[in-house]
Coordinates of C-alpha atoms in Angstrom, one line a residue:
M22 CA -122.5 78.4 -14.6
K23 CA -121.7 80.9 -17.0
L24 CA -125.5 82.1 -17.7
F25 CA -129.1 82.0 -16.6
L26 CA -129.3 81.3 -13.1
N27 CA -129.6 85.7 -11.9
A28 CA -132.8 86.3 -13.8
A29 CA -135.6 87.1 -12.9
F30 CA -138.5 84.4 -13.6
F31 CA -142.1 83.9 -13.2
L32 CA -145.4 81.7 -14.1
F33 CA -148.0 82.7 -16.9
V34 CA -149.3 79.8 -18.1
L35 CA -152.2 80.0 -21.0
N36 CA -154.5 77.5 -20.6
S37 CA -157.9 78.1 -21.9
L38 CA -159.3 75.0 -20.5
T39 CA -161.1 74.5 -17.5
A40 CA -158.2 72.7 -15.4
Q41 CA -157.8 73.1 -12.0
V42 CA -154.4 71.4 -13.0
Y43 CA -151.9 73.3 -14.5
E44 CA -148.0 72.6 -16.1
T45 CA -145.0 73.8 -13.4
L46 CA -143.0 75.5 -16.1
P47 CA -138.7 74.6 -14.6
P48 CA -136.9 76.9 -13.3
P49 CA -134.3 79.3 -15.5
Y50 CA -131.5 75.7 -15.0
I51 CA -133.7 73.4 -17.0
H52 CA -133.8 73.7 -20.7
T53 CA -134.9 71.4 -23.6
V54 CA -137.2 69.1 -21.8
Q55 CA -138.3 66.8 -24.4
F56 CA -141.1 65.2 -23.9
K57 CA -142.2 61.9 -26.1
A58 CA -144.6 58.8 -27.4
A59 CA -142.8 56.6 -29.6
G60 CA -143.0 57.2 -33.0
Q61 CA -143.3 60.7 -33.3
E62 CA -140.6 62.8 -34.9
F63 CA -141.4 66.1 -32.7
S64 CA -141.6 66.8 -28.6
G65 CA -144.8 68.6 -27.2
T66 CA -147.7 67.2 -25.2
P67 CA -147.7 62.9 -25.8
I68 CA -150.6 61.7 -26.9
A69 CA -149.3 58.2 -26.4
Q70 CA -151.9 54.2 -27.5
L71 CA -151.9 53.1 -23.8
G72 CA -148.5 50.3 -23.8
E73 CA -146.9 53.2 -26.4
I74 CA -143.4 53.8 -25.2
L75 CA -142.7 57.7 -23.4
T76 CA -139.4 58.7 -23.7
L77 CA -138.6 62.1 -21.7
S78 CA -135.5 64.7 -21.1
F79 CA -133.7 67.5 -20.2
D80 CA -130.8 68.8 -19.2
D81 CA -129.8 71.0 -15.9
L82 CA -127.2 73.4 -16.7
I83 CA -125.4 73.8 -13.3
A84 CA -124.6 70.9 -14.2
D85 CA -123.6 68.9 -10.6
E86 CA -125.9 65.8 -11.2
T87 CA -128.6 66.3 -9.0
N88 CA -131.3 63.8 -7.5
Y89 CA -134.5 64.2 -9.4
Y90 CA -137.2 61.9 -8.8
Y91 CA -140.6 61.2 -11.2
V92 CA -144.2 60.9 -10.0
I93 CA -147.0 60.0 -11.7
E94 CA -150.7 61.4 -11.3
H95 CA -154.5 60.4 -13.0
Y96 CA -156.3 63.5 -14.1
N97 CA -160.6 63.9 -15.6
F98 CA -161.2 65.7 -19.2
D99 CA -161.2 69.0 -17.2
W100 CA -157.4 68.6 -15.2
T101 CA -159.0 68.3 -11.6
P102 CA -158.0 64.6 -10.0
S103 CA -159.2 61.7 -10.8
D104 CA -161.3 59.0 -8.7
L105 CA -158.7 56.6 -9.4
T106 CA -155.8 56.0 -6.2
K107 CA -152.2 55.0 -7.6
N108 CA -152.6 51.1 -7.9
E109 CA -155.6 51.2 -9.8
Y110 CA -154.3 52.9 -12.9
L111 CA -150.6 52.8 -12.4
N112 CA -148.3 49.7 -13.4
G113 CA -145.1 49.3 -10.8
F114 CA -144.1 52.3 -8.5
D115 CA -142.5 55.8 -9.3
N116 CA -141.6 58.9 -7.0
L117 CA -138.1 56.7 -7.7
R118 CA -135.3 58.8 -8.8
I119 CA -134.0 59.3 -12.2
M120 CA -131.2 56.8 -13.2
D121 CA -130.1 58.0 -17.1
Y122 CA -127.6 60.7 -16.8
K123 CA -125.2 61.5 -18.7
N124 CA -122.6 65.6 -18.6
S125 CA -122.1 67.3 -21.6
F126 CA -119.2 66.6 -23.5
G127 CA -116.5 69.4 -25.6
T128 CA -119.0 72.1 -25.0
L129 CA -118.6 76.1 -23.8
Q130 CA -122.5 75.6 -21.6
S131 CA -122.2 72.6 -18.9
Y132 CA -124.7 70.4 -18.2
T133 CA -126.7 67.3 -16.6
H134 CA -128.1 65.8 -19.5
Y135 CA -131.6 62.9 -17.7
E136 CA -133.4 60.7 -19.8
L137 CA -136.9 58.6 -18.7
R138 CA -138.3 56.5 -19.9
I139 CA -141.7 54.4 -19.8
P140 CA -142.4 52.4 -19.1
N141 CA -138.8 51.0 -17.2
R142 CA -138.1 48.4 -15.2
S143 CA -139.6 50.4 -12.1
T144 CA -142.8 52.2 -14.0
K145 CA -144.4 49.7 -16.2
G146 CA -146.2 51.7 -17.1
V147 CA -149.6 53.3 -17.2
K148 CA -153.2 50.5 -17.6
V149 CA -155.6 52.9 -17.9
S150 CA -156.4 55.2 -20.4
G151 CA -157.1 59.1 -19.9
N152 CA -154.8 62.5 -18.6
Y153 CA -151.2 62.1 -17.5
L154 CA -149.1 64.8 -15.4
L155 CA -145.2 63.4 -15.3
K156 CA -144.5 65.7 -12.2
I157 CA -140.1 66.3 -11.4
Q158 CA -139.4 66.3 -8.0
N159 CA -135.9 67.2 -6.3
E160 CA -134.6 65.7 -3.2
D161 CA -136.8 67.6 -0.8
G162 CA -140.3 66.8 -3.0
D163 CA -140.4 69.9 -4.7
V164 CA -141.5 70.0 -7.6
V165 CA -139.0 71.0 -10.6
F166 CA -141.4 71.3 -13.0
S167 CA -144.1 68.8 -14.3
R168 CA -145.5 68.0 -18.0
K169 CA -149.1 66.6 -19.6
F170 CA -149.4 64.1 -21.8
I171 CA -152.2 62.1 -22.9
V172 CA -153.1 58.2 -22.9
Y173 CA -155.8 56.9 -25.3
E174 CA -158.1 53.3 -26.4
A175 CA -158.8 52.7 -30.1
L176 CA -161.9 51.8 -30.0
V177 CA -163.5 54.1 -32.5
N178 CA -163.1 55.7 -35.5
V179 CA -162.5 59.6 -35.3
R180 CA -162.5 61.1 -38.9
V181 CA -162.1 64.5 -39.2
N182 CA -162.0 67.6 -42.2
I183 CA -160.7 70.7 -42.3
K184 CA -163.3 73.7 -43.9
R185 CA -163.2 77.5 -44.8
S186 CA -165.7 79.1 -42.5
R187 CA -169.3 79.8 -43.4
D188 CA -168.9 83.5 -42.4
L189 CA -167.7 85.4 -44.8
K190 CA -166.0 87.3 -42.4
Y191 CA -163.3 84.7 -41.6
I192 CA -163.6 82.3 -44.9
D193 CA -160.0 83.4 -45.0
A194 CA -158.6 83.7 -41.9
K195 CA -159.8 80.4 -40.1
Q196 CA -160.6 77.2 -39.9
V197 CA -163.3 74.3 -38.9
V198 CA -162.9 71.5 -37.6
Q199 CA -165.0 68.9 -38.4
F200 CA -165.6 65.5 -37.0
S201 CA -167.8 62.0 -37.0
I202 CA -166.9 58.8 -33.9
G203 CA -168.3 56.1 -34.1
N204 CA -168.5 52.7 -37.5
E205 CA -170.7 53.2 -40.3
M206 CA -174.0 51.8 -40.6
G207 CA -173.3 48.6 -40.6
S208 CA -169.9 48.5 -39.8
R209 CA -169.0 45.0 -37.3
E210 CA -165.8 45.8 -37.0
N211 CA -166.3 47.9 -33.7
E212 CA -168.9 47.2 -31.6
F213 CA -168.4 50.3 -29.1
L214 CA -171.8 51.5 -28.6
F215 CA -172.0 55.1 -26.6
R216 CA -174.8 55.5 -24.3
N217 CA -176.6 59.3 -23.3
P218 CA -173.9 60.7 -25.6
K219 CA -174.6 64.4 -24.8
K220 CA -173.2 63.4 -20.9
T221 CA -171.6 60.7 -21.5
V222 CA -169.1 61.9 -24.4
K223 CA -166.8 65.0 -24.3
T224 CA -164.3 65.9 -27.0
M225 CA -160.8 67.9 -26.7
V226 CA -160.3 69.4 -30.7
I227 CA -155.9 70.8 -30.6
Q228 CA -154.4 73.1 -33.3
N229 CA -150.4 72.1 -33.6
N230 CA -150.2 70.0 -29.9
D231 CA -151.0 73.1 -28.4
L232 CA -153.5 72.3 -25.6
H233 CA -153.6 76.5 -24.4
S234 CA -155.9 76.8 -27.7
A235 CA -157.9 73.5 -27.0
I236 CA -161.2 73.9 -28.1
T237 CA -162.8 72.0 -25.5
D238 CA -167.3 72.3 -25.4
L239 CA -168.8 71.1 -27.9
E240 CA -170.9 68.1 -28.2
P241 CA -172.5 66.1 -30.9
Q242 CA -175.5 68.2 -32.9
Y243 CA -176.8 64.2 -33.6
T244 CA -176.5 61.1 -35.0
I245 CA -176.4 59.1 -37.6
G246 CA -177.3 55.6 -36.7
N247 CA -173.8 54.7 -34.0
Q248 CA -171.9 58.0 -35.4
L249 CA -171.8 61.0 -33.2
I250 CA -171.8 64.4 -35.8
Y251 CA -170.3 67.0 -35.0
K252 CA -170.3 69.2 -37.8
Y253 CA -170.0 73.1 -36.6
D254 CA -168.1 76.6 -37.8
Q255 CA -168.2 79.7 -35.7
E256 CA -168.2 77.6 -32.3
A257 CA -164.6 74.6 -34.4
A258 CA -162.8 77.5 -35.3
F259 CA -159.4 78.0 -35.3
W260 CA -157.5 81.2 -36.2
G261 CA -155.4 80.1 -39.1
G262 CA -152.2 82.0 -37.9
N263 CA -149.4 81.9 -40.2
E264 CA -146.1 79.8 -41.5
Y265 CA -143.5 79.4 -38.2
L266 CA -140.8 81.4 -38.5
A267 CA -137.3 79.4 -37.8
F268 CA -133.2 79.2 -37.4
E269 CA -130.6 76.7 -37.3
S270 CA -127.8 76.8 -35.1
K271 CA -126.5 72.9 -35.3
D272 CA -122.8 75.1 -36.6
L273 CA -121.7 77.7 -33.9
R274 CA -119.5 79.5 -36.3
S275 CA -121.4 79.2 -39.4
A276 CA -124.3 81.5 -40.1
T277 CA -127.2 80.4 -41.7
M278 CA -129.9 82.4 -43.8
S279 CA -132.0 83.8 -41.0
T280 CA -127.6 85.3 -39.4
K281 CA -127.0 88.4 -39.0
R282 CA -123.8 87.8 -37.9
I283 CA -121.9 85.4 -35.0
E284 CA -120.0 86.5 -31.9
A285 CA -117.7 84.6 -29.5
L286 CA -118.0 85.5 -25.7
D287 CA -118.7 83.3 -23.3
L288 CA -121.2 81.6 -25.2
Y289 CA -121.7 82.2 -29.2
H290 CA -124.0 84.3 -30.0
H291 CA -126.4 84.9 -32.9
F292 CA -128.0 87.8 -33.8
L293 CA -130.6 87.1 -36.0
Y294 CA -132.3 89.6 -38.6
T295 CA -134.2 92.3 -38.0
D296 CA -137.8 90.5 -38.5
G297 CA -141.6 91.9 -39.5
P298 CA -145.7 92.4 -39.4
R299 CA -146.6 90.1 -42.4
G300 CA -150.4 90.0 -41.9
D301 CA -150.3 92.9 -44.5
K302 CA -148.5 90.8 -46.6
P303 CA -149.7 88.7 -49.8
Y304 CA -149.7 84.5 -47.8
T305 CA -146.7 83.0 -48.8
Y306 CA -146.3 79.2 -48.9
N307 CA -143.0 78.5 -46.3
P308 CA -142.7 75.1 -44.8
D309 CA -142.6 74.9 -41.0
I310 CA -142.8 71.8 -38.6
N311 CA -145.8 73.7 -36.3
G312 CA -144.2 75.4 -33.8
H313 CA -141.8 72.3 -33.1
F314 CA -138.0 72.1 -33.1
L315 CA -134.9 69.4 -33.7
I316 CA -131.7 69.6 -31.3
T317 CA -129.3 68.6 -34.0
S318 CA -125.3 69.4 -34.4
S319 CA -122.5 69.1 -37.0
E320 CA -119.8 69.6 -34.2
G321 CA -120.3 66.1 -32.3
R322 CA -122.0 62.3 -32.6
E323 CA -124.0 62.0 -29.8
D324 CA -126.3 65.8 -29.6
K325 CA -127.9 65.0 -26.1
I326 CA -124.8 65.5 -24.3
E327 CA -121.9 67.4 -27.2
A328 CA -125.1 70.3 -29.1
D329 CA -123.6 73.1 -27.3
Y330 CA -125.7 75.9 -26.4
I331 CA -126.1 79.4 -27.6
V332 CA -127.9 82.4 -27.2
M333 CA -130.1 83.5 -29.9
H334 CA -130.5 87.0 -30.1
F335 CA -134.2 88.4 -32.2
S336 CA -135.4 91.7 -33.5
L337 CA -139.3 92.6 -33.7
Y338 CA -140.2 96.1 -35.6
C339 CA -144.2 96.3 -34.6
F340 CA -145.6 99.5 -34.8
E341 CA -148.7 98.7 -33.5
D342 CA -150.4 100.3 -30.5
L343 CA -150.9 97.6 -27.9
N344 CA -152.3 98.7 -25.7
G345 CA -150.7 97.6 -22.5
G346 CA -150.2 94.2 -23.8
S347 CA -146.5 92.9 -24.6
L348 CA -145.3 90.5 -27.0
Y349 CA -143.3 87.0 -25.6
L350 CA -141.3 84.5 -28.0
Y351 CA -143.6 81.6 -28.9
G352 CA -143.2 77.9 -29.8
N353 CA -142.9 74.2 -28.3
F354 CA -139.1 75.6 -27.6
N355 CA -140.4 75.6 -24.6
N356 CA -143.4 74.0 -24.6
F357 CA -146.0 77.2 -25.7
A358 CA -146.2 78.6 -22.3
L359 CA -145.1 82.6 -21.7
D360 CA -143.0 83.3 -19.3
S361 CA -139.9 86.0 -18.0
S362 CA -137.2 84.0 -20.7
T363 CA -139.6 85.1 -24.1
K364 CA -141.3 88.7 -23.3
L365 CA -139.9 90.9 -26.0
V366 CA -139.0 94.9 -24.6
Y367 CA -139.3 97.6 -26.6
N368 CA -135.2 99.4 -27.6
A369 CA -136.4 102.6 -27.9
Q370 CA -132.6 103.4 -29.9
K371 CA -133.6 100.9 -31.6
K372 CA -136.9 101.1 -32.1
V373 CA -137.0 97.5 -32.5
Y374 CA -138.1 94.4 -29.0
E375 CA -135.5 93.2 -28.8
L376 CA -134.9 89.3 -27.2
E377 CA -131.6 87.2 -25.8
R378 CA -132.0 83.7 -24.5
P379 CA -130.4 80.8 -25.0
F380 CA -131.7 77.5 -27.0
K381 CA -129.7 74.3 -28.0
Q382 CA -128.2 73.6 -30.8
G383 CA -130.4 72.8 -33.7
Y384 CA -133.3 73.3 -35.9
Y385 CA -135.8 76.0 -33.9
N386 CA -139.9 77.2 -35.2
Y387 CA -140.9 80.5 -33.3
K388 CA -143.2 83.3 -33.6
Y389 CA -144.1 86.3 -31.7
I390 CA -147.5 86.9 -29.8
L391 CA -149.2 89.6 -28.2
L392 CA -150.5 89.1 -24.8
N393 CA -153.4 91.6 -23.9
E394 CA -153.6 93.5 -20.9
D395 CA -156.3 91.5 -20.3
G396 CA -154.9 88.2 -19.7
S397 CA -157.1 87.2 -23.8
V398 CA -154.0 86.2 -26.3
N399 CA -153.2 88.0 -30.6
D400 CA -151.2 85.4 -32.0
G401 CA -151.0 86.6 -35.2
I402 CA -151.0 90.4 -34.9
I403 CA -147.7 90.6 -36.5
S404 CA -148.0 86.9 -38.1
G405 CA -151.6 87.6 -39.8
D406 CA -154.0 84.8 -40.2
F407 CA -154.4 83.0 -43.5
D408 CA -157.2 79.8 -44.1
K409 CA -154.4 78.8 -46.8
T410 CA -151.6 78.1 -43.8
E411 CA -150.8 74.8 -43.0
N412 CA -151.8 73.1 -39.3
Q413 CA -152.1 69.6 -37.9
Y414 CA -155.2 68.9 -35.6
T415 CA -155.9 66.1 -33.2
V416 CA -159.6 65.2 -31.9
L417 CA -159.4 63.4 -28.9
V418 CA -163.2 62.0 -27.3
Y419 CA -163.6 61.0 -23.8
Y420 CA -166.1 58.7 -22.9
R421 CA -167.4 57.8 -19.0
E422 CA -170.0 55.1 -18.9
L423 CA -172.8 55.3 -16.4
G424 CA -171.2 55.5 -12.9
G425 CA -168.0 55.0 -14.5
R426 CA -165.4 56.6 -12.2
Y427 CA -163.0 57.9 -14.4
D428 CA -162.9 59.6 -18.2
R429 CA -161.7 57.1 -21.6
I430 CA -160.3 58.1 -24.2
V431 CA -161.7 56.1 -26.4
G432 CA -160.3 57.3 -29.5
V433 CA -158.2 59.4 -32.1
G434 CA -158.4 61.8 -34.9
S435 CA -156.7 64.1 -37.1
A436 CA -156.3 65.9 -40.2
N437 CA -153.7 68.4 -41.7
S438 CA -155.7 71.9 -43.8
R439 CA -153.7 71.5 -46.8
N440 CA -156.2 69.2 -47.1
I441 CA -159.2 72.7 -46.3
T442 CA -162.4 72.5 -48.4
N443 CA -165.3 74.8 -48.1

């Protein structure tokens, strides 16, 4: 091993849900976890229709072809364990070894790349919709890391609109998600009816596939025919944020527009130009991929085993009083989680906050956020918040019929803030 095994590691998971189960963050030797549903370009928390293919991949930097096993568990809306038994939600078997793995080829950093596809020969897939947790375990049955995924049924229409805040205090900084559930009056394409929706229907509103900031406590305000209407303002408002910063490292030896210099040590080290606050500057549209990342390399033909690892060096000017809080690098490169590997440290000599962290070659979005002493997060302290920012929103509709034993997901809708209106 060249890197990462002697770093202190602790678990801190941001989660605004009233969740009982939390994702286990991977240890320092597990990197580049990608979890996708069929047709999704970027990894994150997969939101897949019942029957669609899910693919998980990750790198083990110890590179000794360790045996890893996977377990699938079903959960309620609030991420408490459901009452369903394994054979009620799973078609086939789990707790099986991941058989698809390859060692890296031609890289300075050795690693073993693992891939798991569901359905597969032994695990035919899940039988019901809802919230799920995929656990990756070692030979001793210890959880190495876990990732959430969501499976839905397309039974109802969900129409989503993005609005500016009606509160003039936030009109330039927040984006409001309004939506309706169900078909228009007179439509017979879907006869799904909600009974006692105030008690049986729950929703989750997600910005940019980040479950940590999801809004989950909205009730239907009124009905029109068989439609449930949600026209909240501040209760369904998200901070607009700003477009993500980005770096590209597909070439080990060539600098890009964001790279200040490159050093060849045991691995290649890329030093990025120093970032600074953007909240006091006018909003400028700069296309991003909403915090996600892509693995790509210009040197190899099979990126998943020929892309190398680069140590990226970040630096940030910040003269704000943090009041005991800490600054973190934030993005989907580690599933929007906060841990010791993303915490910036102040360099008094240079008067900047610094961080160095390994990344597999590719294109990455990132930003800086503040974790306050009380556990709350200020993700606009560096980037600012703008109503014009392009964000992707997803609305999930959960339904537990009267007497039901689990929460189904019966509809999904989405919208982009490019189409924001007053």
